[in-house]
Short mmCIF file of C-alpha atoms in Angstrom, two decimals:
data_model
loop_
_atom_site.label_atom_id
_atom_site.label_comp_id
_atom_site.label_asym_id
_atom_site.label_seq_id
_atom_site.Cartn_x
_atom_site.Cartn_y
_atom_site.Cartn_z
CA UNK A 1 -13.17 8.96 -18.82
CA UNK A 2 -14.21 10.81 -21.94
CA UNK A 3 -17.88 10.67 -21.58
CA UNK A 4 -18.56 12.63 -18.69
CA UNK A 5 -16.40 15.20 -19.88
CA UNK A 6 -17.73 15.17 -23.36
CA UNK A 7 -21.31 15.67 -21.55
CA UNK A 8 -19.94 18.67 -19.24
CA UNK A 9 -18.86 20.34 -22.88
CA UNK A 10 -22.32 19.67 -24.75
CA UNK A 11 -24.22 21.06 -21.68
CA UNK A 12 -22.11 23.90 -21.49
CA UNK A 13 -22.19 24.70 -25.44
CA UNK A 14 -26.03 23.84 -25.34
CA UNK A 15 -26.55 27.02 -22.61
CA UNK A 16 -24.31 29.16 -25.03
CA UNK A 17 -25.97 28.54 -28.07
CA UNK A 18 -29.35 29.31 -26.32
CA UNK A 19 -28.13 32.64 -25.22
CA UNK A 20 -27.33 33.39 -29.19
CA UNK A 21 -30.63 32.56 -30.66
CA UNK A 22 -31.48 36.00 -29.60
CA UNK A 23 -28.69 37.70 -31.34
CA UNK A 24 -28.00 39.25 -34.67
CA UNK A 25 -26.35 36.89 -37.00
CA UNK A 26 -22.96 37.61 -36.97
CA UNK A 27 -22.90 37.50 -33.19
CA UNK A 28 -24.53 34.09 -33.64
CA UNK A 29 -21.55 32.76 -35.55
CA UNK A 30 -19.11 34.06 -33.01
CA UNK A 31 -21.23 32.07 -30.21
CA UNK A 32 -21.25 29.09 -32.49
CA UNK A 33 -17.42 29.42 -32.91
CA UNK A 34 -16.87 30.06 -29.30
CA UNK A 35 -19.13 27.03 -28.32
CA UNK A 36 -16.74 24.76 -30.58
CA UNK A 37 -13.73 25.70 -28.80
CA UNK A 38 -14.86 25.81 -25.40
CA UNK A 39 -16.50 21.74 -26.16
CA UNK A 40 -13.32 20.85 -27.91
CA UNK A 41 -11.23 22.60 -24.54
CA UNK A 42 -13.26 20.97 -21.71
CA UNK A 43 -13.43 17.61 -23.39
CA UNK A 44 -9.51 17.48 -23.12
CA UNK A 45 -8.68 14.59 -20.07
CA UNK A 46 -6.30 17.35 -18.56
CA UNK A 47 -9.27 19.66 -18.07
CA UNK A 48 -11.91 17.34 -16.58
CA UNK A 49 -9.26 15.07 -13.91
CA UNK A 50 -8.73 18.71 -12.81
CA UNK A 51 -11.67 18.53 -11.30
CA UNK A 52 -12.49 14.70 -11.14
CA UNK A 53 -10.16 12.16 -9.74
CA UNK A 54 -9.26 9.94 -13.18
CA UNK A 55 -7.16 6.43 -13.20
CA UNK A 56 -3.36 7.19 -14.06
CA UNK A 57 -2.88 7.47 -17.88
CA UNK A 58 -0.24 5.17 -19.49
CA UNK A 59 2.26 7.25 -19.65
CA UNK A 60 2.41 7.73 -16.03
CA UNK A 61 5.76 8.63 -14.28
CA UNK A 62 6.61 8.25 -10.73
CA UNK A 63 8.59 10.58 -9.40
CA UNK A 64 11.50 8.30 -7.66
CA UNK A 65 12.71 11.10 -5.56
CA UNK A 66 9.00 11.84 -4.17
CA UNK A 67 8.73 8.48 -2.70
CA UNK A 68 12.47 8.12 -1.47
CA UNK A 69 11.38 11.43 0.46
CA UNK A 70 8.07 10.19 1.92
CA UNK A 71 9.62 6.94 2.77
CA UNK A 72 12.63 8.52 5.16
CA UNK A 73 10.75 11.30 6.11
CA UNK A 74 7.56 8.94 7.66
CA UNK A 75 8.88 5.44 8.14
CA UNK A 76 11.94 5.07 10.51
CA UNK A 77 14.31 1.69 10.98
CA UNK A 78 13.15 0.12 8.01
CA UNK A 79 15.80 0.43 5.24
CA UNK A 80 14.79 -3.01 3.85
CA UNK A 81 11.16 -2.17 3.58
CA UNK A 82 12.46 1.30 2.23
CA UNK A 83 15.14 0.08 -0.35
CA UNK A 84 12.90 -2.87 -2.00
CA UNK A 85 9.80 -0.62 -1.43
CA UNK A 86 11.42 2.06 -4.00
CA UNK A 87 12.79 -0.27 -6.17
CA UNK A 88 10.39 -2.64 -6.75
CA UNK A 89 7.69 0.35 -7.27
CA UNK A 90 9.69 2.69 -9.56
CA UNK A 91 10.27 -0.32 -11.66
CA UNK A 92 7.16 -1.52 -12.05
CA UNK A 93 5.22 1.61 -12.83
CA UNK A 94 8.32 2.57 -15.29
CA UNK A 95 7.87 -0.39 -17.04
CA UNK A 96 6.02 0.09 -20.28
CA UNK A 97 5.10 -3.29 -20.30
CA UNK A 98 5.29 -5.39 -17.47
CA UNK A 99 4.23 -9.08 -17.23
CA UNK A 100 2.21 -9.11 -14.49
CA UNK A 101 0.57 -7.04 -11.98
CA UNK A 102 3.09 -6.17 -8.70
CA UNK A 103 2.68 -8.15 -5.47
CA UNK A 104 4.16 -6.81 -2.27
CA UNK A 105 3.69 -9.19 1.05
CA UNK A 106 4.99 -6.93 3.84
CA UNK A 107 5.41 -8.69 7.16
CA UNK A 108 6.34 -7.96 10.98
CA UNK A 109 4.84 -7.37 13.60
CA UNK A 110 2.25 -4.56 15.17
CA UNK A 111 3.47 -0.95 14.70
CA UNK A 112 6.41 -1.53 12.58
CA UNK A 113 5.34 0.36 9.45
CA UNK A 114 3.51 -1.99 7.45
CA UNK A 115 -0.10 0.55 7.10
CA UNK A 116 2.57 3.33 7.16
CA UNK A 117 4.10 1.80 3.34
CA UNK A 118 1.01 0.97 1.93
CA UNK A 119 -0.23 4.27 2.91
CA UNK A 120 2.86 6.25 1.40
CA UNK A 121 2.72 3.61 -1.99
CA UNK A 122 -1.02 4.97 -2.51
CA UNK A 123 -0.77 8.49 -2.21
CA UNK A 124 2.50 8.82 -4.19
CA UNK A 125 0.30 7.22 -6.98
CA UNK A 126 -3.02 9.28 -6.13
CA UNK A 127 -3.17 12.35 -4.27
CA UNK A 128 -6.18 11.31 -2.83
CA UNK A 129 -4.24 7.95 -1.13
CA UNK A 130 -6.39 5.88 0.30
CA UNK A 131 -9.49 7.88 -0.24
CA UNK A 132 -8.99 6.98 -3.97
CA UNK A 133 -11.95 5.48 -5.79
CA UNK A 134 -8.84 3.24 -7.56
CA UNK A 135 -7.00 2.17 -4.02
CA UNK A 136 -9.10 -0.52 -2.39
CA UNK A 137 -8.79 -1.70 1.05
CA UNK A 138 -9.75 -5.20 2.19
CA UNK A 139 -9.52 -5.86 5.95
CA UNK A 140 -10.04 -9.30 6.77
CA UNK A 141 -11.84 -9.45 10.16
CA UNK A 142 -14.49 -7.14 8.25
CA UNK A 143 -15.10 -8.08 4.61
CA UNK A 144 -14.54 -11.92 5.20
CA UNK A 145 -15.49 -12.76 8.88
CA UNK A 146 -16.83 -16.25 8.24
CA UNK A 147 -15.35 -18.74 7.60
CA UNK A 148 -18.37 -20.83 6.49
CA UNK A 149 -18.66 -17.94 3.72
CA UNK A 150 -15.79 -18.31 1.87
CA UNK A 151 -17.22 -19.79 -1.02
CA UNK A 152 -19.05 -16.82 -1.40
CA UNK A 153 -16.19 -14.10 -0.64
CA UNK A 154 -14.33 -15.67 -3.17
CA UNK A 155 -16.22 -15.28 -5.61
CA UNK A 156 -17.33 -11.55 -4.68
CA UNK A 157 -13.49 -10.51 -4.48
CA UNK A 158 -12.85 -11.99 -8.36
CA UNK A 159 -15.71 -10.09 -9.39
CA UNK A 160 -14.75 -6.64 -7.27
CA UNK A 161 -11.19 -6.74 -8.48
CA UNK A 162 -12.30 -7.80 -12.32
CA UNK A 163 -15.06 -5.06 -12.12
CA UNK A 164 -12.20 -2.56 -10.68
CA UNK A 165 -9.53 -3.51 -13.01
CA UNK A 166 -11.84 -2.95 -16.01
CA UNK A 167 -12.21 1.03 -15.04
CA UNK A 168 -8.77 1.37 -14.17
CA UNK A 169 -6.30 -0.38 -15.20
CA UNK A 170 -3.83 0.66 -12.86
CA UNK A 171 -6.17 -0.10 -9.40
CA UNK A 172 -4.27 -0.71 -6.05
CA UNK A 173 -5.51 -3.48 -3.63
CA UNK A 174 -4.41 -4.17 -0.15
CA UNK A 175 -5.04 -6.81 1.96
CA UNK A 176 -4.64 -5.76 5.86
CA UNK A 177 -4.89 -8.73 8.53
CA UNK A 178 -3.40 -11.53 6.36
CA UNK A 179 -2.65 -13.26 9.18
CA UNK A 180 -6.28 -13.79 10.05
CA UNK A 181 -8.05 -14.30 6.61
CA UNK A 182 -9.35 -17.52 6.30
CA UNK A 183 -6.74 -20.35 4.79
CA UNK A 184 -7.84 -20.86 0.82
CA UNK A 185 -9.25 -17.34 0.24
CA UNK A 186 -6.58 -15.57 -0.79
CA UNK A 187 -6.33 -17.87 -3.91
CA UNK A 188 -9.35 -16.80 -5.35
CA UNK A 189 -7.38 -13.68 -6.95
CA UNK A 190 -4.37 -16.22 -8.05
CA UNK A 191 -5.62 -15.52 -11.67
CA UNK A 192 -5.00 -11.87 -11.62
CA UNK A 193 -1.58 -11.83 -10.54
CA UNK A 194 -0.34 -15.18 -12.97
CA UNK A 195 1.04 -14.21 -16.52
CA UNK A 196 -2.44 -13.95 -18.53
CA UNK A 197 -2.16 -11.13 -21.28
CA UNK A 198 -5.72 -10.91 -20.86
CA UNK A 199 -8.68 -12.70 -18.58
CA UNK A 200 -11.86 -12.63 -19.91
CA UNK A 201 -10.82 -9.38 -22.15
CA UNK A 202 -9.21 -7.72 -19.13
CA UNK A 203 -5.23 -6.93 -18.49
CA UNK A 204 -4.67 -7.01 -14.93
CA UNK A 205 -0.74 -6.25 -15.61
CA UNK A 206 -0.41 -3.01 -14.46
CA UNK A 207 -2.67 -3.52 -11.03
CA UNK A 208 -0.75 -3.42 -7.90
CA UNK A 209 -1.50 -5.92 -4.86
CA UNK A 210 -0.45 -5.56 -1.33
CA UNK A 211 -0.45 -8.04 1.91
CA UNK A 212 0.01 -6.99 4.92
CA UNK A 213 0.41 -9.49 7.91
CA UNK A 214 2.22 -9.63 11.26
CA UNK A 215 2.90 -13.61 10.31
CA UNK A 216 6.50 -14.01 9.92
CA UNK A 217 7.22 -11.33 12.59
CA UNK A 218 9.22 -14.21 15.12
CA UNK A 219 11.15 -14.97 12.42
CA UNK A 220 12.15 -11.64 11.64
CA UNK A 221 13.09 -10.62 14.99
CA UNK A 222 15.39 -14.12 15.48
CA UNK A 223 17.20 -13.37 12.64
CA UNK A 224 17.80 -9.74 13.70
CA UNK A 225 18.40 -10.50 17.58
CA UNK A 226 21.55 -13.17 16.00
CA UNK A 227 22.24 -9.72 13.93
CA UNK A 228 22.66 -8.16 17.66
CA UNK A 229 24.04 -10.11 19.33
CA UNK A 230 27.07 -10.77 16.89
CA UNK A 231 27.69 -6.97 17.38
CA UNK A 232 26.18 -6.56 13.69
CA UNK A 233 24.28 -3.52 12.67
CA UNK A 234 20.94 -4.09 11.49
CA UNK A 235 21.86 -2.53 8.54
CA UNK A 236 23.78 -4.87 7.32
CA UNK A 237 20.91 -7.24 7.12
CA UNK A 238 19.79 -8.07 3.99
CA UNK A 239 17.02 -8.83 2.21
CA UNK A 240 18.60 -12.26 1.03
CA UNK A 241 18.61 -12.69 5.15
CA UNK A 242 15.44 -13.06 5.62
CA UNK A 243 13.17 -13.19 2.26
CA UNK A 244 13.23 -17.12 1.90
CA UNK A 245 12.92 -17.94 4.92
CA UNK A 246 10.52 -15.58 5.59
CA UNK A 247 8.34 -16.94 2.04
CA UNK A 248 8.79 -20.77 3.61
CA UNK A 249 7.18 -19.74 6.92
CA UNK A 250 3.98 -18.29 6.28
CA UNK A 251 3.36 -21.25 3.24
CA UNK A 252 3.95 -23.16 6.26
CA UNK A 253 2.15 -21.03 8.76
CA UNK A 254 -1.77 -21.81 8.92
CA UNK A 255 -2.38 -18.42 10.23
CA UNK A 256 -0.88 -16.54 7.99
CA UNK A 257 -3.36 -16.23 5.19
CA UNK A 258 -1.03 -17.58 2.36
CA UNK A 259 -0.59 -21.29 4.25
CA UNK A 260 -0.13 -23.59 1.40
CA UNK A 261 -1.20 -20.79 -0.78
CA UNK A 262 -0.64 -20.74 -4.83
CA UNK A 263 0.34 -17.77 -4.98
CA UNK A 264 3.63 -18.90 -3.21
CA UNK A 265 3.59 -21.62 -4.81
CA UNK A 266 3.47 -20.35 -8.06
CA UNK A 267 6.12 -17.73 -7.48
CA UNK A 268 3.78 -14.90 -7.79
CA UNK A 269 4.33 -12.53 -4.93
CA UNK A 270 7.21 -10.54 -6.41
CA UNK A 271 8.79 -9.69 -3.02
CA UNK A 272 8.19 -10.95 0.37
CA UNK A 273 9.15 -7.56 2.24
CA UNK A 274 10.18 -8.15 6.24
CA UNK A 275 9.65 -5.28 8.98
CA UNK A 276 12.31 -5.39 11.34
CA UNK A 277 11.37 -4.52 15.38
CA UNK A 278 12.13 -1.09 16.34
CA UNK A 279 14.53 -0.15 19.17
CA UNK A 280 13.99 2.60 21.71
CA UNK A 281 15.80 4.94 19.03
CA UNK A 282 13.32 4.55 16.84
CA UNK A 283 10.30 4.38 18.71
CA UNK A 284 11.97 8.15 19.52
CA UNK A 285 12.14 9.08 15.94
CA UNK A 286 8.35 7.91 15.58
CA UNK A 287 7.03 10.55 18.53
CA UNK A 288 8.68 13.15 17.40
CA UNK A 289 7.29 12.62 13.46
CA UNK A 290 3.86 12.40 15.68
CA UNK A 291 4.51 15.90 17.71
CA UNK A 292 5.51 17.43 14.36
CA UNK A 293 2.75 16.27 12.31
CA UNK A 294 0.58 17.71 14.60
CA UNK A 295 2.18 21.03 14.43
CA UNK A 296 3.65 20.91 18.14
CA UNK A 297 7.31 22.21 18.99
CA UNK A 298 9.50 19.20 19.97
CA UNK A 299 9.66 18.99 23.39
CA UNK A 300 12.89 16.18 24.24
CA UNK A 301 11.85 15.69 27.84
CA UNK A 302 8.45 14.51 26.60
CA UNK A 303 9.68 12.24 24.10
CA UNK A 304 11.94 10.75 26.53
CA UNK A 305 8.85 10.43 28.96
CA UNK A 306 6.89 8.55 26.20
CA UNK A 307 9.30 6.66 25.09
CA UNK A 308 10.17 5.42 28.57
CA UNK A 309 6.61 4.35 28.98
CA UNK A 310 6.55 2.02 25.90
CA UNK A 311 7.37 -1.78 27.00
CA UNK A 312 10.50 -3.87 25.47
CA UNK A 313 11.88 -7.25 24.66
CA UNK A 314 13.94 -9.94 25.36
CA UNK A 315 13.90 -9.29 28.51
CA UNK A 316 17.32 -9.52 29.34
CA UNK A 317 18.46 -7.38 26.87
CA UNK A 318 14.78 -5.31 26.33
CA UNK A 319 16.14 -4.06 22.60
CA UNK A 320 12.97 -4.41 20.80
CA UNK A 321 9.44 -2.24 21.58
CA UNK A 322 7.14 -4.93 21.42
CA UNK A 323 4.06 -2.80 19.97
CA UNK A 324 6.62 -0.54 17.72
CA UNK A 325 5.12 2.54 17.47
CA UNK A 326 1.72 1.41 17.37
CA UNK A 327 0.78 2.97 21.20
CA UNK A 328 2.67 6.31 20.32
CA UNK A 329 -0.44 8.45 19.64
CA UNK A 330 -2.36 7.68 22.47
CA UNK A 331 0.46 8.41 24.88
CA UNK A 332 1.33 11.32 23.14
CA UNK A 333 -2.37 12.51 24.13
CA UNK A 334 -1.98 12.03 27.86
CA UNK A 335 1.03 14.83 27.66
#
């Protein structure tokens, strides 16, 4: 991080003492002086990631009350997601020494929130989110379509994340379509998130990883529909509800990118984090965030027209959207 800006300050003093050769003497030590201070200013890290997009220092603080905000403000009938989401983050990146880097599976099904958290987690570390040169996005169906390649993936991702990890320590990977990455792959990064103070001269400690995968998403929804139908609110779930359960199905679940997977088995995926389904309330909540965001007045009868359009489950009961909000901006369109 120092070099380029060391470079920027030579050029820049280079061009000034030029312009004093032709000067009388005194106003050649004056140019000299200036020269010193103005390499000694712009080689300050402050000064050049003002202008160039630098991996977190250290001494990095997240601002707890930032990502509470984001997280109510953009992600609606989630407070499990929310409340482990915040936790588990603030404590991590607070930590001036953590053991090993953060893992995050997030499961549930389509539309529930899942890109939504992994979205908010990146840009409340980077302002540029998930444009950042240090937040990497792996979706499976693209970067590992064959199957008779994984040999060869696996070793590409060890040598992307090591090569990654080395400029910046504090890198974020996420893993979108667990549920259709090929069984065994996902293992090839088990060494990165074990307890190693140091692979090959790199600390992966501080990296975070994140899964996303829809596998799980039946289990989630029986254990909230008994929630339902016992009268209970689905806040009272809780995460002890549904986080084992939820860890022993996708080890056991072939499509779920972590069947018989090490990482499970080795206890390193800090917190299995489960997406409940959305009712019609919130699937309300989410059009309304969408007419906002787009800078359009709330209209209620059009929200009620959208939301009436969206499809539900069981269906007896029809509680449950069965896309979430994942339809919600192209119906929003056709009003």
């Amino acid at each position: 991080m120092q070099r380029p800006a060391g470079l920027l300050a030579l050029v820049v003093a280079g061009v000034a003492l030029r312009s004093a050769a032709a000067l009388e003497p005194v106003s050649v030590s004056l140019a000299i002086t200036a020269a010193s201070v103005l390499t000694g200013f712009l080689a300050q890290p402050r000064f050049y990631c003002g202008f160039v997009e630098c991996c977190l220092p250290d001494d990095h603080s997240l601002d707890p009350a930032a990502l509470q905000q984001s997280l109510e403000q953009r992600l609606f009938g989630q407070h499990l997601a929310q409340e482990v989401t915040l936790k588990a983050l603030t404590g991590f990146i607070q930590n001036p020494n953590p053991k090993k880097p953060l893992a995050l599976s997030l499961h549930g099904w389509a539309g529930t929130g899942k890109n939504f958290i992994s979205q908010i987690i990146a840009e409340n570390l980077y302002p540029a989110g998930l444009k950042s040169k240090f937040v990497h996005l792996f979706l499976s169906t693209l970067h590992f379509p064959h199957e008779h390649l994984v040999p060869q993936y696996k070793d590409q991702l060890q040598k992307w994340i090591q090569g990654n990890v080395s400029a910046c320590a504090k890198s974020v990977f996420i893993f979108d379509e667990m549920d259709k990455l090929h069984p065994g792959l996902i293992d090839a990064i088990k060494p990165f998130l074990d307890y190693y103070e140091q692979i090959d001269g790199v600390s992966y400690r501080r990296a975070i990883f994140i899964f996303l995968s829809n596998a799980g998403g039946d289990l989630i929804t029986r254990v909230a529909l008994e929630f339902w139908r016992s009268g209970r609110e689905r806040e009272e779930i809780q995460l002890k509800d549904l986080e084992a359960v939820l860890s022993l199905g996708v080890f056991n679940n072939r499509n779920s990118g972590l069947w018989h997977s090490s990482l499970i088995d080795r206890n390193l995926i800090d917190y299995f984090v489960p997406f409940l389904p959305l009712e019609y309330k919130h699937v309300k909540m989410c059009i309304r965030a969408e007419m906002k965001s787009r800078g359009n007045t709330i209209d209620e009868e059009i929200v009620e027209k959208v939301a009436e359009e969206m499809t539900f489950f069981p269906k007896e009961e029809k509680i449950y959207s069965d896309k979430g909000c994942k339809t919600v901006q192209t119906k929003l369109d056709f009003y």
